[in-house]
Coordinates of C-alpha atoms and ligand atoms in Angstrom, one line a residue:
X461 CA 145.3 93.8 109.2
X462 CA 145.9 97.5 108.3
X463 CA 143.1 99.2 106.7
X464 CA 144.0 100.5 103.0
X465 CA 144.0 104.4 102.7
X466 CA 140.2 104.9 100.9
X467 CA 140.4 107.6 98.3
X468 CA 137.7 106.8 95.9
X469 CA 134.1 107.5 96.3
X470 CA 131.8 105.3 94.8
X471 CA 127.9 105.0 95.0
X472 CA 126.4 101.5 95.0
X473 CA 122.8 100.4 93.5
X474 CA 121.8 97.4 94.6
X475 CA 118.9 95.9 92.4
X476 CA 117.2 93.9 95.8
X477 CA 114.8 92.1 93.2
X478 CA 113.8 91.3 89.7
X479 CA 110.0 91.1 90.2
X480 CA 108.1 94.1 89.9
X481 CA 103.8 94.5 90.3
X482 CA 104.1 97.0 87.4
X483 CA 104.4 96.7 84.2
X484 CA 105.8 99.9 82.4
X485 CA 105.8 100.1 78.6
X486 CA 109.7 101.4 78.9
X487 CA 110.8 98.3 81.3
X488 CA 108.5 95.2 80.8
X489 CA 106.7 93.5 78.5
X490 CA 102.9 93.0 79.5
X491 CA 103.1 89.4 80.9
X492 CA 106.5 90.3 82.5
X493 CA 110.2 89.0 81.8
X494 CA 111.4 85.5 82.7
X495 CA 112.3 86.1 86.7
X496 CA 115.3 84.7 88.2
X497 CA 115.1 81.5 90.4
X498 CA 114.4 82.7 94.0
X499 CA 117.5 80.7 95.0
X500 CA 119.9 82.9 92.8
X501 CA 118.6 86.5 94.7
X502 CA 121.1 87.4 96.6
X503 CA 120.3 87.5 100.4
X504 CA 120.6 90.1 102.5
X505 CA 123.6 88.7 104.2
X506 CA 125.0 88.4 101.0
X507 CA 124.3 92.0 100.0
X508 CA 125.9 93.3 102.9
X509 CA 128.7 91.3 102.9
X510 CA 129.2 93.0 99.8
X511 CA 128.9 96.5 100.7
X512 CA 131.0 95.8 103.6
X513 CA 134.1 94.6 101.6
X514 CA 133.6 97.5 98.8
X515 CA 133.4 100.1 102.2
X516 CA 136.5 98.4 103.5
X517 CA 138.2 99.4 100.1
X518 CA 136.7 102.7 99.2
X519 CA 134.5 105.5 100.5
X520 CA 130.7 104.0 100.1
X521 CA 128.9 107.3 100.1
X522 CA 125.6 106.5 98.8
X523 CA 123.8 103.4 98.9
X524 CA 120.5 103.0 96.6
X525 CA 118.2 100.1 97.2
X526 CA 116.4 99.5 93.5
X527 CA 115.1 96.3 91.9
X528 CA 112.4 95.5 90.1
X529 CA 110.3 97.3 92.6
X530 CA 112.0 96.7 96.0
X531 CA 109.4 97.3 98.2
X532 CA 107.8 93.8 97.3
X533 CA 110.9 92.3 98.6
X534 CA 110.1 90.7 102.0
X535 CA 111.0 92.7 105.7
X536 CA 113.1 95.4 103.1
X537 CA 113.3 97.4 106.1
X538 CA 115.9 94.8 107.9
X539 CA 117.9 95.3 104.6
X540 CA 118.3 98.7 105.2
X541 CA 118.5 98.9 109.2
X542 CA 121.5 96.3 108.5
X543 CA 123.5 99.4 106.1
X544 CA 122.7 101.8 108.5
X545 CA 124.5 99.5 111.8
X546 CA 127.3 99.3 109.4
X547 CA 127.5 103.2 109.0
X548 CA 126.3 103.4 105.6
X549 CA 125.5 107.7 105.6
X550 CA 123.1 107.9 102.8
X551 CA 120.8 105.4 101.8
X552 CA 117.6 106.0 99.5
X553 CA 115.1 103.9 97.8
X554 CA 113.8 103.6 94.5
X555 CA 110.4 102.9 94.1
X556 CA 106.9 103.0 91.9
X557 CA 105.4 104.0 95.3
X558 CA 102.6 101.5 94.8
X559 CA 103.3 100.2 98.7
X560 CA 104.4 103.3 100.0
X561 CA 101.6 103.9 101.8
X562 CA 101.5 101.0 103.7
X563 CA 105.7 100.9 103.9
X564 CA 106.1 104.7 104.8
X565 CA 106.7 104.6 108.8
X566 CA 108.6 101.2 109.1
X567 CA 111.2 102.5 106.1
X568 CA 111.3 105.6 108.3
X569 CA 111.8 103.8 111.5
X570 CA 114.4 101.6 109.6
X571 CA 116.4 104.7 109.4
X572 CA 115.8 104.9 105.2
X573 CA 116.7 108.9 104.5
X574 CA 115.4 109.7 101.4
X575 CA 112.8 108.1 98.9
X576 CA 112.7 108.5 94.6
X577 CA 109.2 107.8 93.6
X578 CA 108.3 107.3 89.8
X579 CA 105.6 109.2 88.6
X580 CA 105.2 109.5 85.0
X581 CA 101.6 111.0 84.7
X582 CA 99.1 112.9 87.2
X583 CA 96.1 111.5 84.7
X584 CA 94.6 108.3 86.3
X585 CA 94.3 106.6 82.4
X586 CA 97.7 108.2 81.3
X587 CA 99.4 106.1 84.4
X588 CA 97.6 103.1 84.1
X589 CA 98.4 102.9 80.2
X590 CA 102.0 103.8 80.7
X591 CA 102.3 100.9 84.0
X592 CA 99.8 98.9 82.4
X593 CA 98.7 97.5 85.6
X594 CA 99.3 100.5 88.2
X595 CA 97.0 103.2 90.3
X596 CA 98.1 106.4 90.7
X597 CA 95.9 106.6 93.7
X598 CA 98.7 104.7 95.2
X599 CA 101.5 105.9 94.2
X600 CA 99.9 109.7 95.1
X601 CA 99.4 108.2 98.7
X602 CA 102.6 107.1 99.5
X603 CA 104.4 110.3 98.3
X604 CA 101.9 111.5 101.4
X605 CA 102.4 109.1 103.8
X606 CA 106.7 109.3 102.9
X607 CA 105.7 113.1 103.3
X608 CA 103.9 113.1 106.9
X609 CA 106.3 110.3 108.2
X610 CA 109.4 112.8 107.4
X611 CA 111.3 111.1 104.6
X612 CA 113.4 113.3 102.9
X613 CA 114.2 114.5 100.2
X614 CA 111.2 112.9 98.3
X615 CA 112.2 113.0 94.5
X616 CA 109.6 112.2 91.8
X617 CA 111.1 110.7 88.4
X618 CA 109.3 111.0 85.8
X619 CA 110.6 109.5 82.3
X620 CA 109.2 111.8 79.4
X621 CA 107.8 110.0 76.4
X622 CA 106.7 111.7 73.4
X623 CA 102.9 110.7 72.6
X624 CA 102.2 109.8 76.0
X625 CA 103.1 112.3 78.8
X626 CA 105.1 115.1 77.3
X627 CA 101.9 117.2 77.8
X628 CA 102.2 116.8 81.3
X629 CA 105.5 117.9 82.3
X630 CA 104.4 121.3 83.6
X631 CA 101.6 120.0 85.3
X632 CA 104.4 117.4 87.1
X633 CA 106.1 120.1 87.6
X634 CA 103.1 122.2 89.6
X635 CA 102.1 118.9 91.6
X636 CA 105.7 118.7 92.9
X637 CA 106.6 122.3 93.6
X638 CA 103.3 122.9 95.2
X639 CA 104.0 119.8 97.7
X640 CA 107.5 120.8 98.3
X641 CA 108.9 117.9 96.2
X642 CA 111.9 117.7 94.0
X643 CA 111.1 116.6 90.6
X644 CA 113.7 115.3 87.8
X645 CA 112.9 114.6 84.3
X646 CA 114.9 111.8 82.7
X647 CA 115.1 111.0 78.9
X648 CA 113.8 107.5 77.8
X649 CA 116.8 105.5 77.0
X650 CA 117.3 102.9 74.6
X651 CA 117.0 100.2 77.2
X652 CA 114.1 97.9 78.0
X653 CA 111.1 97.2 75.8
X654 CA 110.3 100.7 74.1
X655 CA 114.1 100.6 72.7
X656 CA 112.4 99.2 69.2
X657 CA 110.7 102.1 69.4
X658 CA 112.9 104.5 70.6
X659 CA 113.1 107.0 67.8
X660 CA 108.9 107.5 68.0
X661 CA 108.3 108.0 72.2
X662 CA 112.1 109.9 73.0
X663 CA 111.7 113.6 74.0
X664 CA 115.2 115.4 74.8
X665 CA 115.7 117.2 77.9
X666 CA 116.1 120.9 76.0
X667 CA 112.2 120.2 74.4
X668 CA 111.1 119.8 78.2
X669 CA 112.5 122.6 78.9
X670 CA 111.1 124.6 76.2
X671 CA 107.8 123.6 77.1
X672 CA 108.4 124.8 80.8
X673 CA 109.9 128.4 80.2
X674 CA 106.1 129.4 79.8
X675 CA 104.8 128.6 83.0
X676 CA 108.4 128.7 85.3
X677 CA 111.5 131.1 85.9
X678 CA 114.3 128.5 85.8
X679 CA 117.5 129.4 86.7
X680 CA 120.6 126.6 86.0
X681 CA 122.6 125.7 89.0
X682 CA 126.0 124.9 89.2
X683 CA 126.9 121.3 88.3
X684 CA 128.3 119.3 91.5
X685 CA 131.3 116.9 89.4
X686 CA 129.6 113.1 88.9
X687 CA 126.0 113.9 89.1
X688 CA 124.2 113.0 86.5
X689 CA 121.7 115.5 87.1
X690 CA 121.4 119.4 85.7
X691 CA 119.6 121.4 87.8
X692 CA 117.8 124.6 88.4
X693 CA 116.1 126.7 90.6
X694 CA 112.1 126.8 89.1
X695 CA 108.9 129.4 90.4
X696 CA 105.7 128.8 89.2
X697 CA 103.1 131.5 88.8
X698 CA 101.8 131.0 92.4
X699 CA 105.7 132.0 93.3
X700 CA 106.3 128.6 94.7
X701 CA 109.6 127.5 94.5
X702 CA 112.1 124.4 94.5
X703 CA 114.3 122.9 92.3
X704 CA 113.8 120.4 89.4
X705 CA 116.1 117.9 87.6
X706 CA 116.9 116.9 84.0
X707 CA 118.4 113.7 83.3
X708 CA 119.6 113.1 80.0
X709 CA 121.8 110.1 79.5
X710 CA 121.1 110.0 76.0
X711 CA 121.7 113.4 74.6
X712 CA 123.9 115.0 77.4
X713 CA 125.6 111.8 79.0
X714 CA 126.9 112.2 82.3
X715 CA 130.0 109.5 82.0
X716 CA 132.9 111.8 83.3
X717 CA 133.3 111.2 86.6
X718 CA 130.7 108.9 87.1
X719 CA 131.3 106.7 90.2
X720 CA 128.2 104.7 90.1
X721 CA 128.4 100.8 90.5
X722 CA 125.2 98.4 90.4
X723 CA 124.7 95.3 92.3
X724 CA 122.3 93.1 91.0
X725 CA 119.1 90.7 92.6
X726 CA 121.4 87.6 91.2
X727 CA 124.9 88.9 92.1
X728 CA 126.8 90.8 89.0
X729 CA 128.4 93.9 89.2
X730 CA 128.4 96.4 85.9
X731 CA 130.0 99.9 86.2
X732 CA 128.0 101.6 83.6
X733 CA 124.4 101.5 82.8
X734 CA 124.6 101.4 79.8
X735 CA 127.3 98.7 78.3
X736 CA 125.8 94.8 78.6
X737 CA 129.5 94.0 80.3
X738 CA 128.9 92.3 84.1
X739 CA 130.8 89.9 86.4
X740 CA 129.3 87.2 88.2
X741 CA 130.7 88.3 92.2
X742 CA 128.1 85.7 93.9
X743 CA 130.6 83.1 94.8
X744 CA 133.2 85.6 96.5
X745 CA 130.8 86.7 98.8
X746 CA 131.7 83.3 100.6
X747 CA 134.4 83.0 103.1
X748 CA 137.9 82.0 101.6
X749 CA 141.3 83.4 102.3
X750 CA 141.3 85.0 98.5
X751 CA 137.5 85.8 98.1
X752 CA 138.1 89.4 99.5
X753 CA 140.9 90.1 97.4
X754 CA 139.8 88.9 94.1
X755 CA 136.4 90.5 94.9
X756 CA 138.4 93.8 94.7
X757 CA 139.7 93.1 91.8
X758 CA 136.1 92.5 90.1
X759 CA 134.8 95.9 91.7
X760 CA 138.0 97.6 89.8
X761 CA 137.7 96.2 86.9
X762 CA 133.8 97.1 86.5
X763 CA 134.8 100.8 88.0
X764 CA 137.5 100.8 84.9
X765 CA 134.8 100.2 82.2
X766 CA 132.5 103.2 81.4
X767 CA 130.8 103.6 78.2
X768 CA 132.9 105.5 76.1
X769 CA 130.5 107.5 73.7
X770 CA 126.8 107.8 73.8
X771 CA 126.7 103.8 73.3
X772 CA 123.9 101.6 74.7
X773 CA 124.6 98.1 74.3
X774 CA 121.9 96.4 76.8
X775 CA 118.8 95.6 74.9
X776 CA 117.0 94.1 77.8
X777 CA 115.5 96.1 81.1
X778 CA 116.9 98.0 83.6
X779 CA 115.7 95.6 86.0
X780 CA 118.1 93.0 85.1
X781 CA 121.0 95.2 86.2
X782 CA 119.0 97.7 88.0
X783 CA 117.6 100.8 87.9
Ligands
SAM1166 N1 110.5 100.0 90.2 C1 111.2 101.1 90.7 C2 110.7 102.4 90.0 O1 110.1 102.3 88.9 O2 111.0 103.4 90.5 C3 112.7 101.0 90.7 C4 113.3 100.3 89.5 S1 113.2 101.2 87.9 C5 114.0 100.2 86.8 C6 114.2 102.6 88.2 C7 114.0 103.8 87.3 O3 114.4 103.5 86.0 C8 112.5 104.3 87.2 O4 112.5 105.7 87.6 C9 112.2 104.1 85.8 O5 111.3 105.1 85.3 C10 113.5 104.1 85.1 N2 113.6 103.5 83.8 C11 113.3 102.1 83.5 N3 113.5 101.9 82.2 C12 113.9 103.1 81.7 C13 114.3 103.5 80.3 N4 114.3 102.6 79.3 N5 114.6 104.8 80.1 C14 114.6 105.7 81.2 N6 114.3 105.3 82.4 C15 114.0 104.1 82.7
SF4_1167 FE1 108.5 98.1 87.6 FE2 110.0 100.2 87.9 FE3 110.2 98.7 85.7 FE4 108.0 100.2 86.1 S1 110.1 101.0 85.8 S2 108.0 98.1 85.4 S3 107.8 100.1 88.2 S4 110.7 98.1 87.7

């Protein structure tokens, strides 16, 4: 068979899981959500099948492993050896960090490039009221360990919520260009359990930037077409410098020429983050003479439909369609 011309880009997330050891005021509610049977979660075969046929058809540049938290998905580290024997060139992670630590050198050895922790406070009672259930100890250990074992970039993500951590941004900011990280501050979105209470907790990207211009010189840097992230070049009073990230899907969203797909743990695919609109791809991932075809046809369709204003429709989490 002739291989089709591949013009498109596009940048999978595949949600690995639905179970997460945290429990974040913004994503669960405190005794969790109702999990998916462990015989709907897509296997690894299954996943790759996947990103095989959507490489087949199109230019995979980037593939994200999120969940849930994946890194309490079982040997994650065959998952990711498997995208890089099929040539996948980027592939990063999404964690809380929680198992980092003890993760760091086999993710490493597994040929994982780059690593997005979430840190939303540097306060030991801040973090453990905002995950309900985490230790920041943790999550500060294995931004070390991903450190000393060479992963990189290390990116830090840290969701601002008014009332809880918007007093910490600069200090966030300090931590990270002090240790040569790369932070990005994302606004809340209307997703997930704090969406009743959106209004009360959101803080917009241009009030976390007013409260940095004290303590930084931040200079804006050139927007690459399709990220969804502005950013600029920051020096703290110490004169270290890096770069930070604002992401800000609800008042500055970052639709035009998004080419983001998501994969989730029980096999839909959704092209936008933030429309409840998903197709059930599970059974195509078996062999049949049609399957890769009309699997095309799904990833197409789910490309085609993007939010179209600042819309959210999905009132549940993130880590149903993930993250
Ligand atoms: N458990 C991993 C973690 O927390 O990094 C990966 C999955 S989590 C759903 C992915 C990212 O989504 C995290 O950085 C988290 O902070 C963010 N997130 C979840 N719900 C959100 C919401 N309602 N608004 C903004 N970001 C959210
Ligand atoms: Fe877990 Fe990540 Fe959701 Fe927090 S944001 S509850 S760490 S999946």
């Amino acid at each position: 068979m002739i291989a089709p011309i591949k013009k498109d880009s596009i940048s999978l997330r595949v949600a690995v899981t639905d179970r997460c050891q945290l429990r974040c005021l913004y994503c669960m509610p405190p005794g969790g959500l109702t999990l998916c049977n462990h015989h709907d979660i897509l296997s690894y075969e299954e996943i790759i099948t996947f990103v095989s046929n959507l490489q087949y058809n199109y230019n995979v540049d980037k593939v994200r492993i999120t969940g849930g938290d994946p890194l309490v998905r079982k040997n994650i580290e065959q998952l990711i050896q498997k995208l890089h024997d099929i040539n996948i060139p980027d592939i990063g992670i999404t964690t809380n960090g929680q198992l980092l630590g003890k993760k760091a050198q086999v993710l490493k050895d597994s040929e994982l490039k780059r690593v997005n922790v979430s840190l939303d406070s540097l306060s030991d009672s801040t973090f453990k009221k905002l995950t309900r259930c985490g230790t920041l100890a943790h999550t500060l250990n294995g931004i070390e360990k991903a450190k000393a074992v060479g992963l990189q970039p290390i990116k830090l993500n840290t969701v601002v919520l008014k009332g809880i951590n918007d007093n910490e941004v600069a200090d966030i900011l300090n931590y990270a260009l002090e240790n040569e990280l790369t932070p990005r501050f994302l606004e809340l979105m209307p997703v997930g359990t704090l969406s009743y209470d959106f209004d009360k907790h959101f803080f917009s990207t241009s009030d976390t930037i007013k409260l940095l211009t004290d303590d930084f010189e931040l200079s804006p840097i050139k927007k690459e077409t399709g990220s969804n992230c502005a950013s600029y070049h920051a020096k703290n009073k110490n004169g270290k410098k890096g770069i930070v990230g604002f992401i800000s899907p609800y008042s500055h969203p970052f639709c035009n020429g998004c080419r983001r797909l998501r994969l989730s743990s029980n096999g839909h695919i959704s092209g936008c983050l933030a429309l409840n609109n998903r197709t059930y791809v599970r059974e195509l991932l078996k062999p049949s003479p049609t399957a890769s075809r009309d699997l095309k046809s799904c990833i197409e369709q789910a490309m085609s439909l993007k939010r179209a204003s600042k819309e959210f429709t999905i009132p549940e989490s993130m880590v149903s369609i993930g993250g």
